[in-house]
Coordinates of C-alpha atoms in Angstrom, one line a residue:
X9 CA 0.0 52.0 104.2
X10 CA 2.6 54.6 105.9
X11 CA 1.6 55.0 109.6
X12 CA 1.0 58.6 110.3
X13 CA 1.6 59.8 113.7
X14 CA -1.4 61.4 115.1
X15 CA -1.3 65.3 116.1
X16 CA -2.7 65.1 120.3
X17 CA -6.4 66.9 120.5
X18 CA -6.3 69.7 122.7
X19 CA -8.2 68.9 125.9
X20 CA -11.5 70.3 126.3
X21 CA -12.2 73.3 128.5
X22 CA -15.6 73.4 130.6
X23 CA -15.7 77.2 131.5
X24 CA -18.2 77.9 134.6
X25 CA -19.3 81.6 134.2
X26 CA -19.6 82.9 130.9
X27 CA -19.6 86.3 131.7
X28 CA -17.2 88.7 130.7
X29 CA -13.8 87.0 131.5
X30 CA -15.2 83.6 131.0
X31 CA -16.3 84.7 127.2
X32 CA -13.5 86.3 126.7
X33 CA -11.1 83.2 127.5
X34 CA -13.9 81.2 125.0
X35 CA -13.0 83.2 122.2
X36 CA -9.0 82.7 122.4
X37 CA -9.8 79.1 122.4
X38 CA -11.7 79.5 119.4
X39 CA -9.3 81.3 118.0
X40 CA -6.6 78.7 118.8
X41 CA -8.7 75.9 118.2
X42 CA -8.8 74.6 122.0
X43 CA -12.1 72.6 122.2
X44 CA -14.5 74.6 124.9
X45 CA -18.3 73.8 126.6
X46 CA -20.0 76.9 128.5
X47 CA -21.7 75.6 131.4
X48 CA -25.1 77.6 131.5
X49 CA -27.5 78.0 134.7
X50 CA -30.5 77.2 132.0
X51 CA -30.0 75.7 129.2
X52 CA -31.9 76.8 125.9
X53 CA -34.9 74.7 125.0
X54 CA -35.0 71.9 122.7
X55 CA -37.0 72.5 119.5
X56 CA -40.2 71.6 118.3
X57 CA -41.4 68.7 117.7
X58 CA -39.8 67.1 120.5
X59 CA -41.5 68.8 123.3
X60 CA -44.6 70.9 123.8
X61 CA -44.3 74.2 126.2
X62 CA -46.1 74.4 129.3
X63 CA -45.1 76.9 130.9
X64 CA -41.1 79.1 130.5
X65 CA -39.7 77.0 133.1
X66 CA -41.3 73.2 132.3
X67 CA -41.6 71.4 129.0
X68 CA -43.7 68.1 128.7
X69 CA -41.7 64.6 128.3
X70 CA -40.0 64.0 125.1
X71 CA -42.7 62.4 122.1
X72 CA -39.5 61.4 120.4
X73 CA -36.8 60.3 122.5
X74 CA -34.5 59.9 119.3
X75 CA -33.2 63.6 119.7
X76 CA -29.7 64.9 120.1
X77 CA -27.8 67.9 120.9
X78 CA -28.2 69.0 117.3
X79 CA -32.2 69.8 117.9
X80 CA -30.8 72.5 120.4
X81 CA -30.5 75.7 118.9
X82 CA -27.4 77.3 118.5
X83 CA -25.9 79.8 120.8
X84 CA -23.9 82.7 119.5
X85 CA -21.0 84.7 120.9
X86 CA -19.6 88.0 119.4
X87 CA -16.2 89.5 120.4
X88 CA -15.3 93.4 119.8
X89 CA -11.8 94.5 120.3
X90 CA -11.9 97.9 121.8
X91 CA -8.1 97.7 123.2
X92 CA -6.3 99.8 120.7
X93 CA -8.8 101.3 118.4
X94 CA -6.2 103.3 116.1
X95 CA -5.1 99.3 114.8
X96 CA -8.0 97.1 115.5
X97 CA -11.3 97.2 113.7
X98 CA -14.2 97.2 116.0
X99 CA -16.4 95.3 113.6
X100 CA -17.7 92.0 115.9
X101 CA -16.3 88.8 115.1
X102 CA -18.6 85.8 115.0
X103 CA -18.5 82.7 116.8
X104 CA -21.9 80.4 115.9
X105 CA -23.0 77.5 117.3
X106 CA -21.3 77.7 120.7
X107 CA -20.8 74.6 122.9
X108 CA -22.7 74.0 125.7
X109 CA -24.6 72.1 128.4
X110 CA -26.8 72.7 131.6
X111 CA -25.7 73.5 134.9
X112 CA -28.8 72.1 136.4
X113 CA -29.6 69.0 134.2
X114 CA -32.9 67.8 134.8
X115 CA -33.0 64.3 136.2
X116 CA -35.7 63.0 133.9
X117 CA -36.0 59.0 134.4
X118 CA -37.6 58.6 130.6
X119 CA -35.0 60.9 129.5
X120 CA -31.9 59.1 131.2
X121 CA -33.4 55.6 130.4
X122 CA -33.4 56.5 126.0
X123 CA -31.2 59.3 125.8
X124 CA -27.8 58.2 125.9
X125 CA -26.6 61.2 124.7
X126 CA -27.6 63.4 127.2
X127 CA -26.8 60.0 130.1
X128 CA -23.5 60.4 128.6
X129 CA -23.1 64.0 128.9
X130 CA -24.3 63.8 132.3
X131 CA -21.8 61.7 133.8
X132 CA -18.8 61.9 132.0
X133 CA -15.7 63.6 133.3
X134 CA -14.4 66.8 133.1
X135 CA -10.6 67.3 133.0
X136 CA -10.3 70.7 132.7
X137 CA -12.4 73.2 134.6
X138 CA -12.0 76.9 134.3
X139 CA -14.0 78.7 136.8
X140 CA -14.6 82.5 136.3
X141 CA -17.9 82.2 138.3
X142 CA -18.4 85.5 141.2
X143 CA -16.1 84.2 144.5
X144 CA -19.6 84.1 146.1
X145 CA -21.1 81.9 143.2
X146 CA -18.7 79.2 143.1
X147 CA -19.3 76.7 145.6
X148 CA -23.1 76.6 144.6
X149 CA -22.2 76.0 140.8
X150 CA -19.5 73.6 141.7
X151 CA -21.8 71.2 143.6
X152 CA -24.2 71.4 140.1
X153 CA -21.3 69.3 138.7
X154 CA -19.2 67.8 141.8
X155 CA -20.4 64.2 140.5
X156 CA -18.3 64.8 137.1
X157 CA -15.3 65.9 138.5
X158 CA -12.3 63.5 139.0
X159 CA -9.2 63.3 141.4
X160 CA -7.1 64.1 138.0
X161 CA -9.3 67.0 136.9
X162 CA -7.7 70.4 136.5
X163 CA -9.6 73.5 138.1
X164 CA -8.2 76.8 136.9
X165 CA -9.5 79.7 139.2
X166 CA -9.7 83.1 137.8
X167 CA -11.2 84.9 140.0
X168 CA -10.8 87.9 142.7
X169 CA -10.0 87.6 146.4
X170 CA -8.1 84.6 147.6
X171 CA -9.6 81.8 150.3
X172 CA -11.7 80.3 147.5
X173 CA -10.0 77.0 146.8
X174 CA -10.0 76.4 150.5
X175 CA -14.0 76.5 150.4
X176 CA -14.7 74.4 147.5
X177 CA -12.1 71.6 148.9
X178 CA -14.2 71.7 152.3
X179 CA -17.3 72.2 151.0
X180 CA -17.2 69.3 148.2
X181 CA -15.7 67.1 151.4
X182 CA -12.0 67.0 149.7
X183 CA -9.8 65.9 152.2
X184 CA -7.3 63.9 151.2
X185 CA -4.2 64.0 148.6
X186 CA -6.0 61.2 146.9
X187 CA -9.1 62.6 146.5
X188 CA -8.5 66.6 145.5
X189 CA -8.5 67.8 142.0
X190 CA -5.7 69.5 140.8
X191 CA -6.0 73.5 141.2
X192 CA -4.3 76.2 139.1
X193 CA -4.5 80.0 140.5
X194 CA -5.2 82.9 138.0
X195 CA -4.8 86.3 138.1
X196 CA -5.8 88.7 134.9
X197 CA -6.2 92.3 134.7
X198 CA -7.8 92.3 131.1
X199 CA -10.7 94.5 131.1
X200 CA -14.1 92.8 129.4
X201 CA -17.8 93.5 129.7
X202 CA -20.5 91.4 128.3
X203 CA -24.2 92.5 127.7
X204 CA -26.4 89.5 125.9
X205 CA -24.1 88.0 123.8
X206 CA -21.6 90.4 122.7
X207 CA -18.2 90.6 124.6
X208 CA -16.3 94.0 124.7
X209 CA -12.5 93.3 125.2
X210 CA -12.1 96.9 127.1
X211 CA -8.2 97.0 128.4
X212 CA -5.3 95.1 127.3
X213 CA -3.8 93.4 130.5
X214 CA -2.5 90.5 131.7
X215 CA -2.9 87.0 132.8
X216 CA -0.4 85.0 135.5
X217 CA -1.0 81.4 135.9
X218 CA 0.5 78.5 138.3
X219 CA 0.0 75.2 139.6
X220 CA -1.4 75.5 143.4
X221 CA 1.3 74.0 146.0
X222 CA 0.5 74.6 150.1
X223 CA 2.2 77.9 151.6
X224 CA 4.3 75.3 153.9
X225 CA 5.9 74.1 150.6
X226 CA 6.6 77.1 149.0
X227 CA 10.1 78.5 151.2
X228 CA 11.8 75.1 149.8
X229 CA 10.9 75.7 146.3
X230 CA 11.4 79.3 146.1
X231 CA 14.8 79.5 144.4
X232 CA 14.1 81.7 141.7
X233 CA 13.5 85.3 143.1
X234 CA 10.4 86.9 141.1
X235 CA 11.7 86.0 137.5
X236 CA 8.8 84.1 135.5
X237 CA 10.5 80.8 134.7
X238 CA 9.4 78.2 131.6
X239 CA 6.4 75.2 132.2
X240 CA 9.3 72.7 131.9
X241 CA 10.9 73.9 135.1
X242 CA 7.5 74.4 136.6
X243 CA 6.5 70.5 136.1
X244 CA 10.4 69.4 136.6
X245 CA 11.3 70.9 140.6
X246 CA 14.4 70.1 141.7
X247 CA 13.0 68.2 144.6
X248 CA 10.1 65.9 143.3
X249 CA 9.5 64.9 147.0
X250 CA 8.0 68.6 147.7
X251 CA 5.3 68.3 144.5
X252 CA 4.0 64.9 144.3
X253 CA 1.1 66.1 142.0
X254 CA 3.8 67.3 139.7
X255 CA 6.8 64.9 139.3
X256 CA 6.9 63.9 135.4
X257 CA 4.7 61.3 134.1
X258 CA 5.9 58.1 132.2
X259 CA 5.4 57.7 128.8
X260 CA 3.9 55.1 128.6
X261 CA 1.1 55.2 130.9
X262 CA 0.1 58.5 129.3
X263 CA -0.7 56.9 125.7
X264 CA -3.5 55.3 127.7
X265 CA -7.0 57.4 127.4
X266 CA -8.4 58.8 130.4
X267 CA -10.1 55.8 132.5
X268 CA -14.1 55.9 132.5
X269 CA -16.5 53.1 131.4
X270 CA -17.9 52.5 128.0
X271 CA -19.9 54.3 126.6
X272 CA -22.5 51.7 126.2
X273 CA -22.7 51.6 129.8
X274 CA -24.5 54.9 130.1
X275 CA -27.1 53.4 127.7
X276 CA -28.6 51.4 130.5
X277 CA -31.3 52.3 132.3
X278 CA -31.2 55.0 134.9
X279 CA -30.8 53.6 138.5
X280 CA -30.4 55.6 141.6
X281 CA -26.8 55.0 142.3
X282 CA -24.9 57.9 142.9
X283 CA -23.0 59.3 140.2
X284 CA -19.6 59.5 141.7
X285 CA -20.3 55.3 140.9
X286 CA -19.7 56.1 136.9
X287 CA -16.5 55.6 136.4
X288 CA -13.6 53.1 136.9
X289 CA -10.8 54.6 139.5
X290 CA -7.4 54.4 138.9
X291 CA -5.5 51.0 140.0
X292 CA -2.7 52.6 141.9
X293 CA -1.4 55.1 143.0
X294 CA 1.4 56.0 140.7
X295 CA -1.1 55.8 137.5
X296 CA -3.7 58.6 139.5
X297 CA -0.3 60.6 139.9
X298 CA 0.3 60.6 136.2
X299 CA -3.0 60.8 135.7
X300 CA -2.9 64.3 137.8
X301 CA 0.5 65.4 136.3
X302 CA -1.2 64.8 132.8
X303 CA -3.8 66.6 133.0
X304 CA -2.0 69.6 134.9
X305 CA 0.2 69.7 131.7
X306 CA -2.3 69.8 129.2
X307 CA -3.7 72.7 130.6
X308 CA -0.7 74.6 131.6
X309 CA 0.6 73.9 127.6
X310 CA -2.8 74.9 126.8
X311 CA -2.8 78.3 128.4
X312 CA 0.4 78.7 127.2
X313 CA -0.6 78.9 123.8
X314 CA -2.5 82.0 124.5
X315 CA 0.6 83.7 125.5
X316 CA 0.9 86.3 123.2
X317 CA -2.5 86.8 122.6
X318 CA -3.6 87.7 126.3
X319 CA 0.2 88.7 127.9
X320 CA -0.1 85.6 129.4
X321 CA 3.0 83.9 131.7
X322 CA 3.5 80.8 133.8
X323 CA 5.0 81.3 137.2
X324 CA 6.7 79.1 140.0
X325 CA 3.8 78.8 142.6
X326 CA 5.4 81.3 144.9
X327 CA 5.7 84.5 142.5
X328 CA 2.1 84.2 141.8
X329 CA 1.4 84.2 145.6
X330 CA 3.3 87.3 146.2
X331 CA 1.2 88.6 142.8
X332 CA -1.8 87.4 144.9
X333 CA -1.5 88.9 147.9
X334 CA -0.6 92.4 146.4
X335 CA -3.7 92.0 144.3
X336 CA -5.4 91.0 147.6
X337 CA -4.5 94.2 149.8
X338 CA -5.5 96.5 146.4
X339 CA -8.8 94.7 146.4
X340 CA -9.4 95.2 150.5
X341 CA -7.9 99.2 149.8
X342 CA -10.2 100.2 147.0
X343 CA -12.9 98.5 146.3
X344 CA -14.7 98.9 149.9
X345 CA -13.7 102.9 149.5
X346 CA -15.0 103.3 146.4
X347 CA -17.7 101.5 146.5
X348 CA -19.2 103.4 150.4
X349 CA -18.7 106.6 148.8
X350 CA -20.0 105.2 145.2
X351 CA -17.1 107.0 143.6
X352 CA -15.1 106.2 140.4
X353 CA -11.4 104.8 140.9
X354 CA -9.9 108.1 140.1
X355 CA -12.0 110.1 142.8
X356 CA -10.1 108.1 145.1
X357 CA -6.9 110.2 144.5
X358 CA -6.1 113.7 145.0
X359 CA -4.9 116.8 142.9
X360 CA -1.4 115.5 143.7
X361 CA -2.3 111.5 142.6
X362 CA -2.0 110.2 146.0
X363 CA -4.1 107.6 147.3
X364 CA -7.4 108.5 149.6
X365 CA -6.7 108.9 153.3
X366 CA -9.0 106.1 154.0
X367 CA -7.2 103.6 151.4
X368 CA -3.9 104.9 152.9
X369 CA -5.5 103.6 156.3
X370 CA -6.4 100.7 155.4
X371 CA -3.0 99.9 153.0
X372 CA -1.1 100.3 156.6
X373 CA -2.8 98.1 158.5
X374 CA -3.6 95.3 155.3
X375 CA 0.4 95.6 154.9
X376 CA 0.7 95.2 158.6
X377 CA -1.3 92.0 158.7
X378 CA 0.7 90.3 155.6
X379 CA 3.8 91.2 157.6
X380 CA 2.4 88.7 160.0
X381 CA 1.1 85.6 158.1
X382 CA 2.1 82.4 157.0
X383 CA 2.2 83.3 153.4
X384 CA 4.9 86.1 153.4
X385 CA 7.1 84.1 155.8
X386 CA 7.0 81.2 153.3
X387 CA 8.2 83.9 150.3
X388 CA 11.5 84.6 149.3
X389 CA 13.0 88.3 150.4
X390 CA 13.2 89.1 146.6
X391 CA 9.2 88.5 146.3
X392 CA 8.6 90.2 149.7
X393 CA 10.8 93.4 148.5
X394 CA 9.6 93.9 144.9
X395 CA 5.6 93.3 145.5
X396 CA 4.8 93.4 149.7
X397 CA 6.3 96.2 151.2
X398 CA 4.3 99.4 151.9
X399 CA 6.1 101.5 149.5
X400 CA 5.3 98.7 146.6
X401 CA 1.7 98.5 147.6
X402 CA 1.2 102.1 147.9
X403 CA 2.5 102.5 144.6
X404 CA 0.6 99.5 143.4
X405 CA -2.9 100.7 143.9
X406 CA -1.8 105.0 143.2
X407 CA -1.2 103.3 139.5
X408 CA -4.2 101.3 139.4
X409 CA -5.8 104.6 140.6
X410 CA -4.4 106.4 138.1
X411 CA -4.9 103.9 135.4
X412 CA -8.6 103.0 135.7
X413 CA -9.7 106.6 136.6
X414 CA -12.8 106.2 134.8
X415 CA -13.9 102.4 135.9
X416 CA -16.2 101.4 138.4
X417 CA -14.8 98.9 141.2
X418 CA -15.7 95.5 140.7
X419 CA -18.1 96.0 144.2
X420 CA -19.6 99.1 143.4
X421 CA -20.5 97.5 140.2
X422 CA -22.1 94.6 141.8
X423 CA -24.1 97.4 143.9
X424 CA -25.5 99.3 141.3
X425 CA -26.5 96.6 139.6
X426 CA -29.1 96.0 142.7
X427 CA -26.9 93.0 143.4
X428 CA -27.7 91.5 147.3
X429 CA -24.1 89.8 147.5
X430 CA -20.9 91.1 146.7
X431 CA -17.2 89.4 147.2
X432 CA -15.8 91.7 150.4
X433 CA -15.1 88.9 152.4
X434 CA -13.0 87.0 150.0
X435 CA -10.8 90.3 149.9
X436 CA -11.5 92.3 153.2
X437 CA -12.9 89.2 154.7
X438 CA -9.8 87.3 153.9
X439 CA -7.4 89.5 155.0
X440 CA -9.1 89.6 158.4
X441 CA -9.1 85.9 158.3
X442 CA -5.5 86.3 158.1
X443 CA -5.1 88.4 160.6
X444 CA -6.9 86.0 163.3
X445 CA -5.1 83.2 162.8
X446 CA -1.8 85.0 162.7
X447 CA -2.6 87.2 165.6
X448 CA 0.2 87.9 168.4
X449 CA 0.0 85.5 171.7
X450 CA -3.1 87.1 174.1
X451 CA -4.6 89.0 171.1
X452 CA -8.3 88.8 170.6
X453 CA -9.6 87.3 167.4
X454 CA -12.5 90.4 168.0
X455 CA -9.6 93.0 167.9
X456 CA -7.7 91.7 164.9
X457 CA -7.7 94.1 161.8
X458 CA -9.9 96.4 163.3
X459 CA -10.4 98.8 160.0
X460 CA -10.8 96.1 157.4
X461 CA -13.4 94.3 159.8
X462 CA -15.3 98.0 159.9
X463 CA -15.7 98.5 156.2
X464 CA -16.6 94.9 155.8
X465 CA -19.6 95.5 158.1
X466 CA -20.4 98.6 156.3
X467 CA -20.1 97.5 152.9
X468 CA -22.9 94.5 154.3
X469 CA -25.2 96.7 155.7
X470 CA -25.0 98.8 152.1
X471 CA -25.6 95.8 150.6
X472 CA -28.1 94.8 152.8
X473 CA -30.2 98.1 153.0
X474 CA -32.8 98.6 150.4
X475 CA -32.3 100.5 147.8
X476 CA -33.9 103.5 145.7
X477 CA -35.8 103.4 142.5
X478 CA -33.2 105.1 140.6
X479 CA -30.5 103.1 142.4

């Protein structure tokens, strides 16, 4: 018999938050056949006969503990294209039978100890985590799932603000090289809304991805000025010393599978052992570095097959910092305006398309602060030029003024929808954050970024206040 080399499966994506950008990422997957589980804060119940409702939140204990996933009903997701309705049909396309499992398993002893399908499920790893979750949501949702999640697991944030990573790394207690995930930043400017289980593609945009690498490393790898550069160079740096999560892998370690248990293992009776205990760690140090660098590329060549479809490009970690931070001080400038004088983006400009006083205001002082901080020291004066000066902000958020005249900030949105929490300070907050640890000698902290730490009050106390009945 001829020995036919096997094709590599596409690694499996866990995406936390299927809301709009979440369900939007799930259906290119589907459409490139990239293997995807939604995680969902309740899962839908399983079906008759296995379990009699009490009540909508609490079912009795399974009569027939021989049931699978396949007794769950299936979930559907429907994408409409509304980007360029001249050429696209807005007829929704179907995707049945969606993959998915709880956030918030319930830790049933019966369940655990004859289920091994749902033990199994429970503990195994995740390799590749795209999180799409509210900044304000994500440390909660991360903790749902910290015990499945692996030194050599891959988190892809896309999300607003910045300062997120550095939460869930101290709030999950990662302290050490050894014991962090890999992280990849996003940034996308697609628009998409989603209302049951329909998602509206609204704006064509874009999407920029890289691998996370500390703002001290970034002046010794930034050699390229602001010119996108290929995933080979990005997992080959010229200096392998400066990225240890991303030096190439060997060969032959990589044909090895992922190291967990058996999967008989998880057929034995529930204990109380924690779960972090379910799985067999790597036996050095150089196989949980390829381990790390092998799952980093799978999901950067994974993203990259979605290039066309989303405008989607892989950058050298410091060109998506300066992208970052320029997304950053438009966030702080607008959203906080817009949303205290619950106006639409293009109230925000006058007859003559120039920005509102107040997000000139603020735009001079945000600028002011990056001047300052660590981050824009560590980027190249290419990046600084072309993205960070006040003339390239300024003209940064006038077009995105211009552009979205009709939207809603993300904020204001959050308000109106009688939300209690909203994600100033991951953008204002940040930037003031900045601002105190990057303050001049004899400074106060309490005198640092005095305008952004005004509207960030403000925009708390609206938030706080109650609201009307038509609000």
């Amino acid at each position: 018999m001829t020995n036919v080399p096997l094709r590599p499966m596409n690694p499996r994506f866990h995406i936390l938050g299927p809301g709009g950008i979440g369900s939007l990422f799930a259906f290119y997957f589907y459409q490139n056949h990239i293997p995807f589980t939604f995680f969902q804060r309740r899962a839908p119940p399983p079906a008759a006969p296995y379990y009699d409702k009490i009540d909508k939140d609490s079912y009795t204990t399974a009569k027939n503990t021989d049931h699978t996933r396949q007794n769950y009903p299936p979930t559907t997701l429907k994408y409409m294209n509304l980007t360029s309705l001249e050429t696209t049909s807005v007829e929704p396309q179907v995707i049945d039978g969606l993959d998915w499992e709880p956030l918030y398993p319930i830790i049933d002893k019966e369940l655990f100890r004859h289920d091994p399908v749902y033990n199994e499920l429970s503990r195994s790893p995740i390799h590749q985590l795209l999180v799409t979750t509210k900044t304000y949501q994500t440390v909660e949702a991360i903790s749902k799932i910290r015990h499945r999640l692996r030194p050599w697991t891959t988190i892809v944030l896309m999300q607003n603000g910045m300062g997120v990573r550095e939460e869930i790394c101290e709030s999950m207690g990662w302290t050490t090289e050894e014991e962090t995930p890999n992280f990849v930043q996003g940034i996308i400017s697609h628009g998409a809304q989603k209302t049951g289980d329909t998602i509206v593609h609204t704006g064509t945009g874009h999407v920029w991805l890289a691998p996370v690498v500390e703002s001290s490393q970034l002046s010794s790898i930034s050699q390229t000025g602001s010119t996108p550069v290929p995933i080979s160079r990005i997992l080959k740096p010229s200096d392998t010393s400066l990225l240890p999560k991303l030096v190439m892998p060997k060969k032959e370690i990589l044909t090895a599978p992922y190291p967990y248990r058996s999967p008989a293992s998880f057929i034995a009776p529930y204990t109380n052992a924690p779960f972090s205990s379910f799985y067999t760690a790597p036996s050095s140090v150089q196989e949980l570095q390829d381990l790390r660098t092998r799952s980093l590329y799978e999901t950067l060549s994974t993203f990259q097959e979605l290039s066309a479809a989303l405008n989607l490009r892989l950058l050298m970690p410091d060109h998506l910092l300066a992208l970052q931070l320029s997304k950053l001080v438009v966030n702080a400038c607008v959203n906080p305006v817009a949303t205290l004088l619950e106006a639409t983006n293009g109230a925000l400009l006058d007859s003559s398309d120039n920005a509102h006083p107040a997000v000139k205001d603020l735009l001079k002082e945000s600028h002011s602060i990056l001047r300052h901080s660590l981050e824009y020291r560590a980027l190249n004066e290419n990046l600084r030029q072309e993205f960070l000066t006040l003339e390239a902000l300024t003209s940064t958020t006038e077009g995105i003024l211009r552009a979205t005249r009709q939207n809603r900030c993300s904020t204001l949105q959050d308000y109106l929808k009688g939300s209690r929490q909203c994600e100033i300070e991951y953008m204002n907050g940040y930037l003031i954050k900045m601002a105190e640890r990057d303050r001049a000698p004899g400074e106060s902290a309490e005198s640092a970024a005095p305008l952004n730490r005004m509207v960030t009050e403000k925009i708390k106390e609206k938030f706080a206040a109650p609201r009307k009945a038509s609000e």
